[in-house]
C-alpha cells in the first residue's frame, strides 16, 4: 500500500484498510527491533517538529523513530522559531517545505494543522490539536489488539472528558468495527459533528456509538475502559471548576467491577489529576505503559509510510 506524501491530520481521512496497514507495519517494526537499524528508509530525510505545547511521549517517540529510520528530527519549540514571534503558520509551512521532508505539529487550534497542510508540499502529521490526536489512537488500537487478539466487536468505554483523544477514539473505533460508549459530565460531551460522523461510520460497520452522562451504564460489560486527563493543555484556568465537576467520573475499583473481568484499563498519559484511582492505574488490568511504548512502534510505521 502506498501512503507516501499523505498528510495525517485525523484518522477520518484514512480507510479501515489503511489503518490496518499502519497497524500491521507497526507490528513488523515492533517484532524485529533490529530491523529498525537495517531499515534506514528515511536515510537523509529530516522532520521538522513544531511544538506549541509540552510533550514527553510524542516528542521522544518521534525523535527516536527518526533516528532509528536513519533520518533526523528537528525540535522546533514555539518560542525557538519565528512562529512564536509573529511569523504566520502559512509562511512557516512554505519555508519548511523547502528545507525538510515532513512536518509534525502539536498545536492549540486544529485550524493551524489544516493551514500547515494546505501550504506544505510535504506530509504534515498532527501531533495533537484541540480536536484530534491520531497518533495516540494508532497506538491505542495496537495495544487493544495485542491484549484482546482482535478489535472488531469489542466494547470500549470512555469515562471522563469528551476531548481531543475521545474524538479521535470515536473515529478510530467506528472505523475498526468497535462499539464505543462515552460518559462525560453534562456539557463536556465530545463534539457533535464528530459524534455524528462516528455514528454513521459505526452504522456501516454494524457497531454502536453511545453518548451518555452515566459512567456505570457505559462501563457495563466493557472490554476496554479508557480515560484521559480532566484538564487538557490550554485549559489550566478551568482546572478547579472541571476537577470539581468530574469527581463522579473518576475510574474507581468499584466502577470497573461493572466491566468484563478481563477488561483492560488505558490512559494516554500523562496521568496528572487522579482521573483513575491509583488502585486501578497500578492494577494488573492496566496496560498504560504498553500503550505508551506503542507510540514508538506506531509512529515508526507512520513516518516510514508517509515520508518514505
Ligand atoms: N500521550 C501523549 O501524547 O503524551 P505527551 O503529551 O507526553 O506527548
Ligand atoms: N487531552 C490531553 C492529551 C494529552 C496527551 C491534552 O490535550 O492535553
GROMACS .gro file of C-alpha atoms and ligand atoms in nm:
model
  324
    1UNK     CA    1   0.000   0.000   0.000
    2UNK     CA    2   0.140   0.340  -0.091
    3UNK     CA    3   0.071   0.616   0.161
    4UNK     CA    4   0.371   0.829   0.062
    5UNK     CA    5   0.310   1.202   0.055
    6UNK     CA    6  -0.013   1.179   0.258
    7UNK     CA    7  -0.093   1.412   0.548
    8UNK     CA    8  -0.221   1.268   0.878
    9UNK     CA    9  -0.446   1.525   1.044
   10UNK     CA   10  -0.719   1.285   1.155
   11UNK     CA   11  -0.795   0.915   1.109
   12UNK     CA   12  -1.120   1.022   0.943
   13UNK     CA   13  -0.913   1.072   0.625
   14UNK     CA   14  -0.790   0.709   0.635
   15UNK     CA   15  -0.984   0.400   0.532
   16UNK     CA   16  -1.007   0.098   0.764
   17UNK     CA   17  -0.770  -0.082   0.523
   18UNK     CA   18  -0.515   0.200   0.552
   19UNK     CA   19  -0.541   0.196   0.934
   20UNK     CA   20  -0.499  -0.183   0.925
   21UNK     CA   21  -0.188  -0.140   0.706
   22UNK     CA   22  -0.035   0.108   0.954
   23UNK     CA   23  -0.111  -0.127   1.247
   24UNK     CA   24   0.045  -0.423   1.065
   25UNK     CA   25   0.353  -0.218   0.975
   26UNK     CA   26   0.380  -0.114   1.343
   27UNK     CA   27   0.375  -0.481   1.444
   28UNK     CA   28   0.654  -0.559   1.196
   29UNK     CA   29   0.873  -0.285   1.338
   30UNK     CA   30   0.796  -0.398   1.692
   31UNK     CA   31   0.861  -0.767   1.620
   32UNK     CA   32   1.205  -0.708   1.473
   33UNK     CA   33   1.370  -0.440   1.679
   34UNK     CA   34   1.700  -0.477   1.491
   35UNK     CA   35   1.521  -0.407   1.165
   36UNK     CA   36   1.493  -0.051   1.288
   37UNK     CA   37   1.859  -0.017   1.217
   38UNK     CA   38   1.861  -0.213   0.890
   39UNK     CA   39   1.555  -0.042   0.751
   40UNK     CA   40   1.703   0.304   0.720
   41UNK     CA   41   1.415   0.402   0.494
   42UNK     CA   42   1.445   0.767   0.593
   43UNK     CA   43   1.821   0.792   0.542
   44UNK     CA   44   1.892   1.157   0.459
   45UNK     CA   45   1.536   1.270   0.547
   46UNK     CA   46   1.454   1.539   0.802
   47UNK     CA   47   1.138   1.604   1.002
   48UNK     CA   48   1.054   1.947   1.146
   49UNK     CA   49   0.865   1.908   1.474
   50UNK     CA   50   0.667   2.217   1.580
   51UNK     CA   51   0.555   2.202   1.943
   52UNK     CA   52   0.329   2.473   2.083
   53UNK     CA   53   0.265   2.260   2.393
   54UNK     CA   54   0.465   2.027   2.616
   55UNK     CA   55   0.521   1.660   2.529
   56UNK     CA   56   0.706   1.355   2.660
   57UNK     CA   57   0.573   1.057   2.461
   58UNK     CA   58   0.509   1.226   2.127
   59UNK     CA   59   0.840   1.408   2.119
   60UNK     CA   60   1.055   1.119   2.241
   61UNK     CA   61   0.886   0.854   2.024
   62UNK     CA   62   0.911   1.067   1.710
   63UNK     CA   63   1.272   1.181   1.760
   64UNK     CA   64   1.375   0.824   1.841
   65UNK     CA   65   1.184   0.687   1.542
   66UNK     CA   66   1.351   0.932   1.304
   67UNK     CA   67   1.692   0.828   1.441
   68UNK     CA   68   1.614   0.454   1.405
   69UNK     CA   69   1.489   0.508   1.049
   70UNK     CA   70   1.814   0.682   0.954
   71UNK     CA   71   1.676   1.036   0.945
   72UNK     CA   72   1.698   1.344   1.160
   73UNK     CA   73   1.436   1.528   1.366
   74UNK     CA   74   1.449   1.899   1.444
   75UNK     CA   75   1.268   2.005   1.760
   76UNK     CA   76   1.110   2.343   1.688
   77UNK     CA   77   0.957   2.472   2.010
   78UNK     CA   78   0.712   2.756   1.953
   79UNK     CA   79   0.949   3.002   2.121
   80UNK     CA   80   1.259   2.876   1.943
   81UNK     CA   81   1.131   2.971   1.598
   82UNK     CA   82   0.985   3.291   1.450
   83UNK     CA   83   0.634   3.142   1.473
   84UNK     CA   84   0.640   3.242   1.839
   85UNK     CA   85   0.739   3.597   1.744
   86UNK     CA   86   0.455   3.659   1.500
   87UNK     CA   87   0.554   3.480   1.175
   88UNK     CA   88   0.248   3.315   1.025
   89UNK     CA   89   0.172   2.942   1.015
   90UNK     CA   90   0.131   2.976   0.638
   91UNK     CA   91   0.482   3.118   0.587
   92UNK     CA   92   0.628   2.868   0.831
   93UNK     CA   93   0.475   2.589   0.618
   94UNK     CA   94   0.610   2.736   0.295
   95UNK     CA   95   0.963   2.777   0.434
   96UNK     CA   96   0.980   2.433   0.599
   97UNK     CA   97   0.854   2.270   0.276
   98UNK     CA   98   1.169   2.399   0.102
   99UNK     CA   99   1.403   2.251   0.363
  100UNK     CA  100   1.268   1.941   0.535
  101UNK     CA  101   1.078   1.629   0.423
  102UNK     CA  102   0.793   1.626   0.672
  103UNK     CA  103   0.630   1.841   0.940
  104UNK     CA  104   0.490   1.713   1.268
  105UNK     CA  105   0.294   1.972   1.465
  106UNK     CA  106   0.139   1.988   1.812
  107UNK     CA  107  -0.086   2.294   1.815
  108UNK     CA  108  -0.367   2.451   2.014
  109UNK     CA  109  -0.613   2.520   1.730
  110UNK     CA  110  -0.679   2.236   1.485
  111UNK     CA  111  -0.715   2.503   1.216
  112UNK     CA  112  -0.337   2.553   1.241
  113UNK     CA  113  -0.256   2.198   1.127
  114UNK     CA  114  -0.508   2.250   0.849
  115UNK     CA  115  -0.329   2.567   0.737
  116UNK     CA  116   0.006   2.389   0.762
  117UNK     CA  117  -0.116   2.103   0.542
  118UNK     CA  118  -0.273   2.334   0.283
  119UNK     CA  119   0.052   2.529   0.246
  120UNK     CA  120   0.301   2.241   0.258
  121UNK     CA  121   0.431   2.034  -0.028
  122UNK     CA  122   0.540   1.767   0.224
  123UNK     CA  123   0.341   1.543   0.465
  124UNK     CA  124   0.200   1.714   0.775
  125UNK     CA  125   0.132   1.496   1.081
  126UNK     CA  126  -0.095   1.614   1.361
  127UNK     CA  127   0.081   1.551   1.692
  128UNK     CA  128  -0.228   1.668   1.891
  129UNK     CA  129  -0.462   1.959   1.836
  130UNK     CA  130  -0.766   2.072   2.033
  131UNK     CA  131  -0.973   1.839   1.810
  132UNK     CA  132  -0.776   1.521   1.737
  133UNK     CA  133  -0.479   1.303   1.843
  134UNK     CA  134  -0.450   1.043   1.563
  135UNK     CA  135  -0.101   0.916   1.655
  136UNK     CA  136  -0.229   0.825   2.002
  137UNK     CA  137  -0.520   0.630   1.861
  138UNK     CA  138  -0.297   0.417   1.636
  139UNK     CA  139  -0.101   0.320   1.949
  140UNK     CA  140  -0.426   0.255   2.138
  141UNK     CA  141  -0.564   0.029   1.864
  142UNK     CA  142  -0.237  -0.166   1.851
  143UNK     CA  143  -0.241  -0.208   2.231
  144UNK     CA  144  -0.602  -0.327   2.233
  145UNK     CA  145  -0.535  -0.575   1.954
  146UNK     CA  146  -0.227  -0.710   2.134
  147UNK     CA  147  -0.419  -0.767   2.458
  148UNK     CA  148  -0.753  -0.879   2.317
  149UNK     CA  149  -0.642  -1.051   1.997
  150UNK     CA  150  -0.889  -0.852   1.789
  151UNK     CA  151  -1.060  -0.515   1.753
  152UNK     CA  152  -1.390  -0.583   1.577
  153UNK     CA  153  -1.687  -0.640   1.807
  154UNK     CA  154  -1.520  -0.520   2.130
  155UNK     CA  155  -1.680  -0.261   2.358
  156UNK     CA  156  -1.469   0.039   2.458
  157UNK     CA  157  -1.591   0.260   2.742
  158UNK     CA  158  -1.465   0.617   2.769
  159UNK     CA  159  -1.529   0.788   3.102
  160UNK     CA  160  -1.419   1.148   3.154
  161UNK     CA  161  -1.381   1.449   2.928
  162UNK     CA  162  -1.514   1.445   2.571
  163UNK     CA  163  -1.183   1.586   2.449
  164UNK     CA  164  -0.941   1.552   2.155
  165UNK     CA  165  -0.840   1.194   2.247
  166UNK     CA  166  -1.205   1.093   2.288
  167UNK     CA  167  -1.292   1.248   1.948
  168UNK     CA  168  -1.013   1.055   1.780
  169UNK     CA  169  -1.104   0.728   1.951
  170UNK     CA  170  -1.463   0.767   1.830
  171UNK     CA  171  -1.338   0.779   1.472
  172UNK     CA  172  -1.080   0.501   1.522
  173UNK     CA  173  -1.323   0.264   1.696
  174UNK     CA  174  -1.603   0.320   1.445
  175UNK     CA  175  -1.365   0.259   1.153
  176UNK     CA  176  -1.227  -0.061   1.305
  177UNK     CA  177  -1.569  -0.204   1.393
  178UNK     CA  178  -1.558  -0.146   1.770
  179UNK     CA  179  -1.850  -0.032   1.986
  180UNK     CA  180  -1.774   0.281   2.189
  181UNK     CA  181  -1.975   0.425   2.477
  182UNK     CA  182  -1.886   0.761   2.629
  183UNK     CA  183  -1.980   0.903   2.971
  184UNK     CA  184  -1.900   1.268   3.043
  185UNK     CA  185  -2.045   1.530   3.274
  186UNK     CA  186  -2.320   1.736   3.107
  187UNK     CA  187  -2.170   1.997   2.880
  188UNK     CA  188  -1.844   1.803   2.828
  189UNK     CA  189  -1.966   1.559   2.562
  190UNK     CA  190  -1.747   1.507   2.254
  191UNK     CA  191  -1.801   1.733   1.951
  192UNK     CA  192  -2.145   1.677   1.795
  193UNK     CA  193  -2.003   1.688   1.444
  194UNK     CA  194  -1.756   1.411   1.527
  195UNK     CA  195  -2.019   1.201   1.710
  196UNK     CA  196  -2.246   1.220   1.404
  197UNK     CA  197  -1.962   1.119   1.175
  198UNK     CA  198  -1.859   0.830   1.405
  199UNK     CA  199  -2.222   0.711   1.430
  200UNK     CA  200  -2.250   0.699   1.050
  201UNK     CA  201  -1.927   0.503   1.016
  202UNK     CA  202  -2.028   0.272   1.305
  203UNK     CA  203  -2.365   0.200   1.147
  204UNK     CA  204  -2.194   0.093   0.824
  205UNK     CA  205  -1.975  -0.140   1.031
  206UNK     CA  206  -2.261  -0.284   1.236
  207UNK     CA  207  -2.149  -0.134   1.570
  208UNK     CA  208  -2.280   0.134   1.807
  209UNK     CA  209  -2.162   0.468   1.941
  210UNK     CA  210  -2.342   0.575   2.260
  211UNK     CA  211  -2.302   0.914   2.429
  212UNK     CA  212  -2.428   0.949   2.786
  213UNK     CA  213  -2.364   1.100   3.128
  214UNK     CA  214  -2.380   0.769   3.315
  215UNK     CA  215  -2.043   0.605   3.391
  216UNK     CA  216  -2.193   0.279   3.526
  217UNK     CA  217  -2.404   0.217   3.214
  218UNK     CA  218  -2.110   0.294   2.991
  219UNK     CA  219  -1.860   0.069   3.172
  220UNK     CA  220  -2.104  -0.223   3.198
  221UNK     CA  221  -1.967  -0.522   3.006
  222UNK     CA  222  -1.677  -0.321   2.857
  223UNK     CA  223  -1.363  -0.492   2.726
  224UNK     CA  224  -1.161  -0.170   2.742
  225UNK     CA  225  -1.201   0.117   2.990
  226UNK     CA  226  -1.030   0.442   2.893
  227UNK     CA  227  -0.988   0.788   3.036
  228UNK     CA  228  -0.761   1.090   2.992
  229UNK     CA  229  -0.670   1.393   3.195
  230UNK     CA  230  -0.969   1.601   3.306
  231UNK     CA  231  -0.774   1.919   3.230
  232UNK     CA  232  -0.616   1.931   2.886
  233UNK     CA  233  -0.325   2.156   2.797
  234UNK     CA  234  -0.458   2.508   2.749
  235UNK     CA  235  -0.745   2.459   2.999
  236UNK     CA  236  -0.541   2.530   3.312
  237UNK     CA  237  -0.758   2.828   3.406
  238UNK     CA  238  -1.062   2.598   3.428
  239UNK     CA  239  -0.886   2.329   3.632
  240UNK     CA  240  -1.057   2.388   3.965
  241UNK     CA  241  -1.405   2.402   3.813
  242UNK     CA  242  -1.351   2.092   3.599
  243UNK     CA  243  -1.196   1.882   3.875
  244UNK     CA  244  -1.498   1.951   4.096
  245UNK     CA  245  -1.744   1.868   3.817
  246UNK     CA  246  -1.564   1.548   3.716
  247UNK     CA  247  -1.549   1.386   4.063
  248UNK     CA  248  -1.816   1.129   3.977
  249UNK     CA  249  -1.623   1.034   3.663
  250UNK     CA  250  -1.307   0.913   3.835
  251UNK     CA  251  -1.242   0.548   3.739
  252UNK     CA  252  -1.255   0.357   4.065
  253UNK     CA  253  -1.224  -0.010   4.152
  254UNK     CA  254  -1.596  -0.010   4.225
  255UNK     CA  255  -1.681   0.134   3.882
  256UNK     CA  256  -1.473  -0.124   3.694
  257UNK     CA  257  -1.649  -0.415   3.868
  258UNK     CA  258  -1.916  -0.345   3.603
  259UNK     CA  259  -1.671  -0.415   3.318
  260UNK     CA  260  -1.580  -0.765   3.196
  261UNK     CA  261  -1.347  -0.932   3.448
  262UNK     CA  262  -1.061  -0.934   3.194
  263UNK     CA  263  -1.110  -0.569   3.095
  264UNK     CA  264  -0.803  -0.358   3.021
  265UNK     CA  265  -0.752  -0.006   3.155
  266UNK     CA  266  -0.596   0.253   2.926
  267UNK     CA  267  -0.485   0.615   2.959
  268UNK     CA  268  -0.275   0.801   2.701
  269UNK     CA  269  -0.078   0.969   2.984
  270UNK     CA  270   0.028   1.196   3.144
  271UNK     CA  271  -0.175   1.087   3.449
  272UNK     CA  272  -0.197   1.409   3.644
  273UNK     CA  273  -0.532   1.464   3.809
  274UNK     CA  274  -0.616   1.123   3.952
  275UNK     CA  275  -0.882   1.066   3.685
  276UNK     CA  276  -0.846   0.699   3.783
  277UNK     CA  277  -0.757   0.585   4.133
  278UNK     CA  278  -0.404   0.452   4.196
  279UNK     CA  279  -0.563   0.113   4.258
  280UNK     CA  280  -0.696   0.100   3.901
  281UNK     CA  281  -0.394   0.273   3.744
  282UNK     CA  282  -0.149   0.028   3.906
  283UNK     CA  283  -0.371  -0.281   3.872
  284UNK     CA  284  -0.297  -0.591   3.663
  285UNK     CA  285  -0.566  -0.477   3.419
  286UNK     CA  286  -0.377  -0.155   3.346
  287UNK     CA  287  -0.183  -0.156   3.017
  288UNK     CA  288  -0.090   0.213   3.019
  289UNK     CA  289   0.284   0.157   2.974
  290UNK     CA  290   0.236  -0.090   2.685
  291UNK     CA  291   0.020   0.183   2.534
  292UNK     CA  292   0.297   0.441   2.586
  293UNK     CA  293   0.561   0.209   2.432
  294UNK     CA  294   0.338   0.153   2.130
  295UNK     CA  295   0.363   0.524   2.049
  296UNK     CA  296   0.716   0.444   1.926
  297UNK     CA  297   0.623   0.144   1.708
  298UNK     CA  298   0.322   0.314   1.551
  299UNK     CA  299   0.496   0.642   1.475
  300UNK     CA  300   0.776   0.442   1.305
  301UNK     CA  301   0.511   0.299   1.071
  302UNK     CA  302   0.355   0.642   1.011
  303UNK     CA  303   0.687   0.814   0.936
  304UNK     CA  304   0.815   0.532   0.714
  305UNK     CA  305   0.484   0.511   0.524
  306UNK     CA  306   0.410   0.881   0.477
  307UNK     CA  307   0.762   1.018   0.431
  308UNK     CA  308   0.940   0.715   0.279
  309LIG     N1  309   0.003   1.085   2.518
  309LIG     C1  310   0.075   1.189   2.475
  309LIG     O1  311   0.057   1.244   2.366
  309LIG     O2  312   0.175   1.226   2.561
  309LIG     P1  313   0.268   1.353   2.550
  309LIG     O3  314   0.186   1.474   2.578
  309LIG     O4  315   0.373   1.331   2.656
  309LIG     O5  316   0.328   1.359   2.412
  310LIG     N1  317  -0.623   1.565   2.624
  310LIG     C1  318  -0.485   1.587   2.658
  310LIG     C2  319  -0.398   1.485   2.589
  310LIG     C3  320  -0.252   1.493   2.622
  310LIG     C4  321  -0.171   1.391   2.551
  310LIG     C5  322  -0.445   1.728   2.618
  310LIG     O1  323  -0.490   1.777   2.513
  310LIG     O2  324  -0.371   1.791   2.693
   0.00000   0.00000   0.00000
